[in-house]
Structures are given as C-alpha cells and as structure tokens.
Tab-separated table of C-alpha atoms and ligand atoms in Angstrom:
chain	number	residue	atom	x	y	z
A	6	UNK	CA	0.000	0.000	0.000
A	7	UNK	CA	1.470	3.442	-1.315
A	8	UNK	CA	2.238	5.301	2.336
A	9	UNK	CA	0.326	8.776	2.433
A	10	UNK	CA	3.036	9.716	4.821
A	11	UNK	CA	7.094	10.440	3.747
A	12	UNK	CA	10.064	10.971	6.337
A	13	UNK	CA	12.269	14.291	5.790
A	14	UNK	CA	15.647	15.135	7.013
A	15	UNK	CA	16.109	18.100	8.958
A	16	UNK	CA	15.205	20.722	6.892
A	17	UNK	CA	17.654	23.022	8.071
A	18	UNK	CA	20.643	20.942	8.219
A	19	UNK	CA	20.003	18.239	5.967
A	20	UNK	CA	20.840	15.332	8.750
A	21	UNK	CA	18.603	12.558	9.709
A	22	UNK	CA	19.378	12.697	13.382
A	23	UNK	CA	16.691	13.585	15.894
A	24	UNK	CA	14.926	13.235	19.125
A	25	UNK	CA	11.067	12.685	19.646
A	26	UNK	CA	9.128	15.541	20.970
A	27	UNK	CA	5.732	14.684	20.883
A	28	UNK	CA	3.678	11.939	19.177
A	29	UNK	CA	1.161	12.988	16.121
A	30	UNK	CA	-2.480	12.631	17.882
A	31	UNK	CA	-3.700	11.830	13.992
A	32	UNK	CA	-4.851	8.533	12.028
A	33	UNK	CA	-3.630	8.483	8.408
A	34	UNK	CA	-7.276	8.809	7.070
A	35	UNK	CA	-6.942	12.218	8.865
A	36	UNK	CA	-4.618	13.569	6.516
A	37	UNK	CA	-5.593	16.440	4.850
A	38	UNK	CA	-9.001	15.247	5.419
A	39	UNK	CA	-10.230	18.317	5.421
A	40	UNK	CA	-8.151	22.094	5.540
A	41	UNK	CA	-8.118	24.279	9.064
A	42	UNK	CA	-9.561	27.948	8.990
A	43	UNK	CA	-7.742	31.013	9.627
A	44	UNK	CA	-8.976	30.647	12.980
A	45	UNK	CA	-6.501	29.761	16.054
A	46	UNK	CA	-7.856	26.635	17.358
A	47	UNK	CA	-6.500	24.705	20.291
A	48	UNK	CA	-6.392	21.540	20.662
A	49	UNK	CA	-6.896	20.265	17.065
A	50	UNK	CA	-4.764	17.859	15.060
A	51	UNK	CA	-1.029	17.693	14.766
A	52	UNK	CA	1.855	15.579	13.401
A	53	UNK	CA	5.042	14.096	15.154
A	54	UNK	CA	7.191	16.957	16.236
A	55	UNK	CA	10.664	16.083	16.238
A	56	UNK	CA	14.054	17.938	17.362
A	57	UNK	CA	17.381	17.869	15.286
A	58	UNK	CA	20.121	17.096	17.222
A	59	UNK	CA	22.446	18.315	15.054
A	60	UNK	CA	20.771	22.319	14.615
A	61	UNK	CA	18.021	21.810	17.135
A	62	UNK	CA	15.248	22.765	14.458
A	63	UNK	CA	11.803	21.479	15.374
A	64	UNK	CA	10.218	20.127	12.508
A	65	UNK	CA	7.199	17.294	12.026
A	66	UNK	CA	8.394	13.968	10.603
A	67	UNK	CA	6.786	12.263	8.841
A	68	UNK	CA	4.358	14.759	7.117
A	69	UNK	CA	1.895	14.295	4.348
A	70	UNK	CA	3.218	13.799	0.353
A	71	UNK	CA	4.199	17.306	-0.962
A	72	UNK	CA	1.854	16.803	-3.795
A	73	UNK	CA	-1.070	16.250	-1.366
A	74	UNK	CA	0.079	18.988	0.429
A	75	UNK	CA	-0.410	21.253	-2.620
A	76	UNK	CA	-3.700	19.807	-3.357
A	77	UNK	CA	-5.336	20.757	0.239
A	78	UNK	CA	-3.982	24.343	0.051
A	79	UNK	CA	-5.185	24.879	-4.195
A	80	UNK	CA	-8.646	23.419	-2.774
A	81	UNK	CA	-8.829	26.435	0.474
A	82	UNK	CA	-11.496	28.330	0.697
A	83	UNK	CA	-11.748	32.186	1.611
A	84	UNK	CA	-14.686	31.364	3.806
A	85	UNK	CA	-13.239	33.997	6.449
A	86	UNK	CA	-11.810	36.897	4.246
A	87	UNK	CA	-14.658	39.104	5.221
A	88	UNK	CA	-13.936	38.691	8.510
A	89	UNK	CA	-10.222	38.994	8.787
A	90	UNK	CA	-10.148	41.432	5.930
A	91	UNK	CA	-9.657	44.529	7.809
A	92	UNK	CA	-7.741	43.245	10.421
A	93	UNK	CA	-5.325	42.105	7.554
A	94	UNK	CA	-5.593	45.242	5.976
A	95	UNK	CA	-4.397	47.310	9.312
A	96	UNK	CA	-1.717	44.597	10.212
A	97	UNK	CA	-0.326	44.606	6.753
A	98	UNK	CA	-0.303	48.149	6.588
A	99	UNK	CA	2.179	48.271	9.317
A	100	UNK	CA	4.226	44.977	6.785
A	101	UNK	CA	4.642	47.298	4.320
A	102	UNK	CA	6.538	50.163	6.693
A	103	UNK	CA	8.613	47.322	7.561
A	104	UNK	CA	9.806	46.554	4.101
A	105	UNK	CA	10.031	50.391	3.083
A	106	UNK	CA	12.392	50.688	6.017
A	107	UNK	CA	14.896	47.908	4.642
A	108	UNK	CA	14.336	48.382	0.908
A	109	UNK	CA	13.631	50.954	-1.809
A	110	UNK	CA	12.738	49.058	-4.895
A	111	UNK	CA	10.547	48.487	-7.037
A	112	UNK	CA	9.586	44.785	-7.817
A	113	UNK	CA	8.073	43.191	-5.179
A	114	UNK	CA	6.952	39.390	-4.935
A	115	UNK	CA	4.843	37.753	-2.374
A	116	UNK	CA	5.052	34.265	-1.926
A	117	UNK	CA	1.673	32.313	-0.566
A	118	UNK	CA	-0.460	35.953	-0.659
A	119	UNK	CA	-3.143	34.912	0.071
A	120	UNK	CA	-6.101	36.790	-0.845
A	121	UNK	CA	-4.013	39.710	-1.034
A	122	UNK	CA	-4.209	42.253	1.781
A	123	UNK	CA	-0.503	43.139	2.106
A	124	UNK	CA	-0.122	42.548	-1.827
A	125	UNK	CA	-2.886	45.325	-1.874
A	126	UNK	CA	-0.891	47.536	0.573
A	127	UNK	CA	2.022	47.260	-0.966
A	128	UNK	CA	0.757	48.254	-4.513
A	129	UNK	CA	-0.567	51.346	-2.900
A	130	UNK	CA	2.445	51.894	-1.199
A	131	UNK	CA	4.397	52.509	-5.133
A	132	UNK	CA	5.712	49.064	-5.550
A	133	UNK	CA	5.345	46.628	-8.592
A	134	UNK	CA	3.400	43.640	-7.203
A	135	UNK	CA	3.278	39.997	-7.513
A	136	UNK	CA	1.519	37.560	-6.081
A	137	UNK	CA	1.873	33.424	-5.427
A	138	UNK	CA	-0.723	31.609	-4.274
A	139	UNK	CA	-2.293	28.207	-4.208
A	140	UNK	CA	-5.447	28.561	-3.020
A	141	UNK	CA	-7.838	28.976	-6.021
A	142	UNK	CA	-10.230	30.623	-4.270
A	143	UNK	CA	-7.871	33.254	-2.343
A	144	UNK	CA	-6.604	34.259	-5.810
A	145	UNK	CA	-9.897	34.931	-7.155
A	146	UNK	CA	-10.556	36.871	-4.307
A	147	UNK	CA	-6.956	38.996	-4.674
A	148	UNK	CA	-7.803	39.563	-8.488
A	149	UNK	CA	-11.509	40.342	-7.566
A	150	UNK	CA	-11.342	42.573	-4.724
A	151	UNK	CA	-7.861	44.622	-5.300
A	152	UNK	CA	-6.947	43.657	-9.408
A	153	UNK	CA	-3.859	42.299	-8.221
A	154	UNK	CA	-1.480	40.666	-10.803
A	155	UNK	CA	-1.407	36.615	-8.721
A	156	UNK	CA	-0.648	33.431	-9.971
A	157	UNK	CA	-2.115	30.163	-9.196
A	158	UNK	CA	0.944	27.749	-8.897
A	159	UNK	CA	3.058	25.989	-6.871
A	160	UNK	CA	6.506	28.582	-6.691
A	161	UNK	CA	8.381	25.194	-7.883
A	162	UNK	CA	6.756	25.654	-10.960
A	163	UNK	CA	7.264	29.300	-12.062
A	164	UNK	CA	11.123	30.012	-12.950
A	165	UNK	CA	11.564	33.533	-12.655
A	166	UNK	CA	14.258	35.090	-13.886
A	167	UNK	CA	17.698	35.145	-11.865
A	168	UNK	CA	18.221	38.941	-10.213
A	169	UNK	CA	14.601	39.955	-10.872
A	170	UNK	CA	13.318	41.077	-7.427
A	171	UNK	CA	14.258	43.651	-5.470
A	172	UNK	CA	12.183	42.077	-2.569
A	173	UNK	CA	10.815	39.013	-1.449
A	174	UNK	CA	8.206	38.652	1.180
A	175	UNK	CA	7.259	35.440	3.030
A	176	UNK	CA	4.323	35.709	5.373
A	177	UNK	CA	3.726	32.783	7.531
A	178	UNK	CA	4.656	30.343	4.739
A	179	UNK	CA	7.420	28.390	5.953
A	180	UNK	CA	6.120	26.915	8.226
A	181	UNK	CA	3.822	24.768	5.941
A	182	UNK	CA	6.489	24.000	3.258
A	183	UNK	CA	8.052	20.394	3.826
A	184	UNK	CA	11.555	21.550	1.655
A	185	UNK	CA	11.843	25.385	3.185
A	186	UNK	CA	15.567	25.238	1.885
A	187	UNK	CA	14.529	24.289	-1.891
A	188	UNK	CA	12.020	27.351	-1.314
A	189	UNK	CA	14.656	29.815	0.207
A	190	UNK	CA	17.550	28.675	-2.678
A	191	UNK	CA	15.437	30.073	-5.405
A	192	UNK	CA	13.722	32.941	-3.621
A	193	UNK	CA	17.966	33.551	-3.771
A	194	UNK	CA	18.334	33.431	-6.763
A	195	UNK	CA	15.981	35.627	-8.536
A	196	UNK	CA	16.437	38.379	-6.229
A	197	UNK	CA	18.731	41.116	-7.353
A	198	UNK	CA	22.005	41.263	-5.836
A	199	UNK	CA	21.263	43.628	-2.385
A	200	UNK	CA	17.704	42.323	-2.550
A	201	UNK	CA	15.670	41.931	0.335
A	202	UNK	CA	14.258	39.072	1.453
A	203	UNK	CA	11.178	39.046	4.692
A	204	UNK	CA	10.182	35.698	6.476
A	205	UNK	CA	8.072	35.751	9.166
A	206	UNK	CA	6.966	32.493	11.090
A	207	UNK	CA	5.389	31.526	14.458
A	208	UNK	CA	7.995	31.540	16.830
A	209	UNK	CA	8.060	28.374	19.005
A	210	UNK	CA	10.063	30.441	21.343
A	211	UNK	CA	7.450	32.782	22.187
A	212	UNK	CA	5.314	33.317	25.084
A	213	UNK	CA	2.012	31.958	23.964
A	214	UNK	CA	3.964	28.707	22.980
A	215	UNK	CA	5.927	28.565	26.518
A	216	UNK	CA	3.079	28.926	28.384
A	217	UNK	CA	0.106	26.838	25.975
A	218	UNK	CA	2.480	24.059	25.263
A	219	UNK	CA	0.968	21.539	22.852
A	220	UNK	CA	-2.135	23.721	23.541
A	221	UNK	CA	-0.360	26.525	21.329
A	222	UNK	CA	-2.382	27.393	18.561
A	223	UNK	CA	0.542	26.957	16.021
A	224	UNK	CA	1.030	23.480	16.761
A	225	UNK	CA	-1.784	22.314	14.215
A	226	UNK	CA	-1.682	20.018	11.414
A	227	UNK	CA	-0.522	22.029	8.319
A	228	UNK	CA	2.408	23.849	10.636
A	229	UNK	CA	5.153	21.354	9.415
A	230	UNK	CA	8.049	23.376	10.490
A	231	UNK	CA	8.247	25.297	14.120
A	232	UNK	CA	10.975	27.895	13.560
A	233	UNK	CA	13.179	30.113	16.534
A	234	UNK	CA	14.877	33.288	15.321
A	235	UNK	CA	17.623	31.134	15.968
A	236	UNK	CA	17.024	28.508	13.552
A	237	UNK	CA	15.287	30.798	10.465
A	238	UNK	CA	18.629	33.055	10.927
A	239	UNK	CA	20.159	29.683	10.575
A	240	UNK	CA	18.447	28.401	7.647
A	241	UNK	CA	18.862	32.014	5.528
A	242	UNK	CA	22.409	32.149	6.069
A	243	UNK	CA	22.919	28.372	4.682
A	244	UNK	CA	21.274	29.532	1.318
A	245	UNK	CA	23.403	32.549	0.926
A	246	UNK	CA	22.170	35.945	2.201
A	247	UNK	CA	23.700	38.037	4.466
A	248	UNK	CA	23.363	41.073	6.712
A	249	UNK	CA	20.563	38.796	8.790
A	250	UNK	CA	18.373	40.388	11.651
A	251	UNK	CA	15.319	39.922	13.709
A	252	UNK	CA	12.808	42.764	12.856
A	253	UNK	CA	9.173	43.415	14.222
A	254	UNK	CA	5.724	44.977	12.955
A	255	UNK	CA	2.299	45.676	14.375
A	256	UNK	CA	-0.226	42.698	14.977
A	257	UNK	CA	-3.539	43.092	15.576
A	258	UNK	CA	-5.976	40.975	16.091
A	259	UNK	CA	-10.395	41.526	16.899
A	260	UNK	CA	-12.335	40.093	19.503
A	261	UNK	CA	-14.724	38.527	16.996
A	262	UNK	CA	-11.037	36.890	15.573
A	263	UNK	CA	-10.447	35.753	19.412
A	264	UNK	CA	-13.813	34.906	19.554
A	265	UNK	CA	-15.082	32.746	17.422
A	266	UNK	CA	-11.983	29.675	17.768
A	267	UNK	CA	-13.298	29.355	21.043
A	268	UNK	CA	-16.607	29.322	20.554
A	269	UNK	CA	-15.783	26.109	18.002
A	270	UNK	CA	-13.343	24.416	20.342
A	271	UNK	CA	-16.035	25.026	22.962
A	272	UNK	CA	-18.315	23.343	20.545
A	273	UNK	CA	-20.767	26.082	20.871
A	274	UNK	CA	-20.267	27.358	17.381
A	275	UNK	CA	-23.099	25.953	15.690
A	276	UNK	CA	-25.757	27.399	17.788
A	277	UNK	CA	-24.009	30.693	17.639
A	278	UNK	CA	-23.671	30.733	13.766
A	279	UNK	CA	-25.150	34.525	13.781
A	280	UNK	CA	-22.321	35.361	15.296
A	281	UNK	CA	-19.993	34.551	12.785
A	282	UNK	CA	-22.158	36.060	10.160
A	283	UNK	CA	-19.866	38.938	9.382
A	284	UNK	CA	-22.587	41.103	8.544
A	285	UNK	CA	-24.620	40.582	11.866
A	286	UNK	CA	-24.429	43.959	14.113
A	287	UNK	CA	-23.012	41.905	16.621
A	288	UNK	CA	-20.041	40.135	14.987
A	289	UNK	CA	-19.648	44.028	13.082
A	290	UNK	CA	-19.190	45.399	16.390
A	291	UNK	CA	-16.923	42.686	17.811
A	292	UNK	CA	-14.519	42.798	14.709
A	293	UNK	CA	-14.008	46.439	15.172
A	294	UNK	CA	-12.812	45.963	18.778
A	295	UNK	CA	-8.797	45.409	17.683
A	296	UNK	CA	-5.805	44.273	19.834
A	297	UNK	CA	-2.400	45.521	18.340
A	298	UNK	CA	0.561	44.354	19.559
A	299	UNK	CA	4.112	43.441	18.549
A	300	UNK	CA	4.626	40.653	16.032
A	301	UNK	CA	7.845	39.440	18.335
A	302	UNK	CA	4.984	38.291	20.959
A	303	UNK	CA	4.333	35.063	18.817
A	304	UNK	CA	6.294	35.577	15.509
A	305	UNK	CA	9.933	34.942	14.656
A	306	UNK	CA	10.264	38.051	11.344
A	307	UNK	CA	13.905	37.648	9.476
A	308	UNK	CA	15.069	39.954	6.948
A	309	UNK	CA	18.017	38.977	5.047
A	310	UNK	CA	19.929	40.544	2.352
A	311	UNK	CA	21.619	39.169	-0.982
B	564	LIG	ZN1	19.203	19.997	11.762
C-alpha cells in the first residue's frame, strides 16, 4: 500500500538525526481530510514533532506527500476573508513600513499571498506587485477585490528570472512548506544582488507557545516546520544571504477573531452561527474591537539581504 506519509531530514541541516518531541495525535485517514480555517484553534490535530540534534530545528516527521500537500492548500477556501479582511488590511499596513524601512525598490513578490491584503498595501504603497498563491479561491478573491497581478501555482513551478526582485516577502509560509531550503535557494536566486528578502513564522520560542504548550495554537496540522529566530537566521544564512536580523511589525488581532476559535473548540459554534455572520451587528461590532501588539509576541520576522 502506497504510504500517504514520507520521512524528511532536517530541513535546516540536511541530517537525519533527531529526538522525539511529541507523538502525532492523527490517524492516516486524517490527513488532509479536510483544511483548518484562519482561525486559532487549540487543541486540534497535529503531526510528530521532532528535534534535530544536530541544529536543534523542530520540525514534524513524517508529514503528508508534498503533492497532497499542494492539493489541500489549491482546494482552500476564503470562507473567512470578510472577517479577517480589515484586520489584515491594518496589520499589513504596518508589513509594508517594515519593508520600506529595509528596501527601496521596485519589484516586489509575495510568496503564498493569500487573498491579497498586504499585496494590496504594498501596490498602494508605489511598488510593482506579484503575487503566489495556491489557493484557487484566495486568488480569485486577490484579483476580484484589489486587481492584483497573482498566480495560481506551486513557486516550484514558475522560474523567474535570476536577479529579478528587489524584494521578497514570506508571510507565515514556511512553516507549511516540507523543503523550506529548496524554497529559500530560489527565492535567492531571482532576487537582485542587495535584494531583500522578509520571512516571518510563528515563533516556538514565544510566550504563547511557553506557556500553551501543545495547547499553542501553532502546533496544528498544516504547521510542518516550528521555527526560533535562531534557527530561520540559521536556515537564511545556509542559502546565501547576508546582513541577517530579527525585525518586528504591528499585529492586531479583533475580539470577533479571538472569539469565534473558542466558541468552536467550545463546541458552541453551531448554535451561535449569527455570530460569525460577518454582517450581523453583533459580529460588526466585535470585529471592530482590535488588539495591536508586537509581532515578536508570537512571531519569529527575518530579513536577510543578498
Ligand atoms: Zn538539523
């Protein structure tokens, strides 16, 4: 029987060396059975979470087939877009400072966009947008809502041109790639020399994950990879760029955004579906109450140079 599972080295070092940290709490029939929401809930599924011993990386092993992967993320729906959409739109706003604090430039690519909101920022903001995604639905959305210029295709696929970029963003992609290294090599390459390049990833270091444990909302079944500014410094500087440092933006997050994961993980969420009608007066009212705070709280955010 063909496995739906395959084993990985360490994708930061390369070496097949590790310790167990926790077991996966999933059956293989729960594979990709069905794709999370945005939303942060506890407590749902997760793979085997492993430590290098080599480079200390925390990564899961084994993890679904790439190809499967791809297939789950092309079939996402935007079901929450209207409800995260402004909170997006504030938080990116405050993205796009970032990168016009590093980098004057003028062709910018964003890999996994999403349906757009810091694509749509950024545009505004002067640059020359583009936009990867594989979620069919997201890029309708991104093409529908702000006429941005995104493609739906695996980054594998699409061989830009070497020196082409003069910046590369990566929003909370890595840590749902199995080969972040493959991903990272190329982004390399078709930057322009002095190009800069923006990850940012949930930081297993942070607070929320010290204190929630396995309870941590990032530990969930598509987050294949749990990065430390340690180890994404680590992992930039092995493909080649330079002048690597830990930056920070503005987060924010609304109640209705708190809200409604633990509503579902209480199970109450069905009998409270008017609630998560983002046009109810009630869910309007909750999603303008907004928590900003620092993206270091829970996020590890790299910039690296070429
Ligand atoms: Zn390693």
């Amino acid at each position: 029987m063909n496995s739906p599972f395959e084993y990985r080295n360490c994708p930061c070092c390369g070496q097949n060396d590790f310790e167990v940290l926790f077991e996966s709490n999933m059956k293989a029939n729960d594979l990709y059975k069905s794709v999370e929401t945005v939303y942060m809930i506890p407590g749902g599924r997760w793979g085997r979470h492993v430590k290098c011993r080599n480079c200390n990386f925390i990564y899961v092993n084994p993890v679904g087939k790439a190809s499967e992967i791809n297939k789950a993320y092309s079939q996402r729906k935007s079901i929450d877009a209207s409800i995260i959409r402004e909170n997006r739109l504030r938080a990116s706003k405050s993205q796009v400072e970032l990168v016009r604090r590093y980098k004057n430039g003028t062709y910018l690519l964003d890999i996994g966009c999403g349906e757009g909101f810091f694509l749509f920022n950024a545009s505004r903001a002067g640059y020359i947008t583009k936009g990867i995604e594989l979620s069919q639905d997201a890029v309708e959305y991104a093409r529908r809502e702000f006429g941005l210029d995104v493609e739906a295709k695996p980054f594998e696929e699409l061989r830009f041109p070497e020196d082409h970029f003069d910046i590369i963003t990566l929003w909370q992609v890595l840590e749902h790639v199995p080969y972040p290294r493959v991903i990272l090599k190329e982004v390399h390459r078709i930057l322009k020399p002095g190009g800069l390049l923006v990850a940012s990833t949930p930081n297993i270091e942070g607070i929320p994950a010290k204190i929630l444990g396995k309870r941590w909302w990032n530990i969930r079944q598509l987050h294949i990879n749990q990065f430390t500014l340690k180890t994404l410094s680590t992992i930039l500087r092995k493909v080649g760029f330079k002048n690597i440092s830990s930056v920070s933006y503005k987060e924010s997050i609304s109640l209705l955004m708190l809200l409604l994961p633990v509503l579902k993980y209480l199970k109450f969420y069905e009998s409270l579906k008017g609630l998560s009608h983002p046009r109810s007066r009630l869910a309007k009212a909750l999603n303008k109450m907004v928590l900003t705070y620092s993206s270091k709280l829970d996020n590890c955010t790299v910039i690296g140079f070429k």
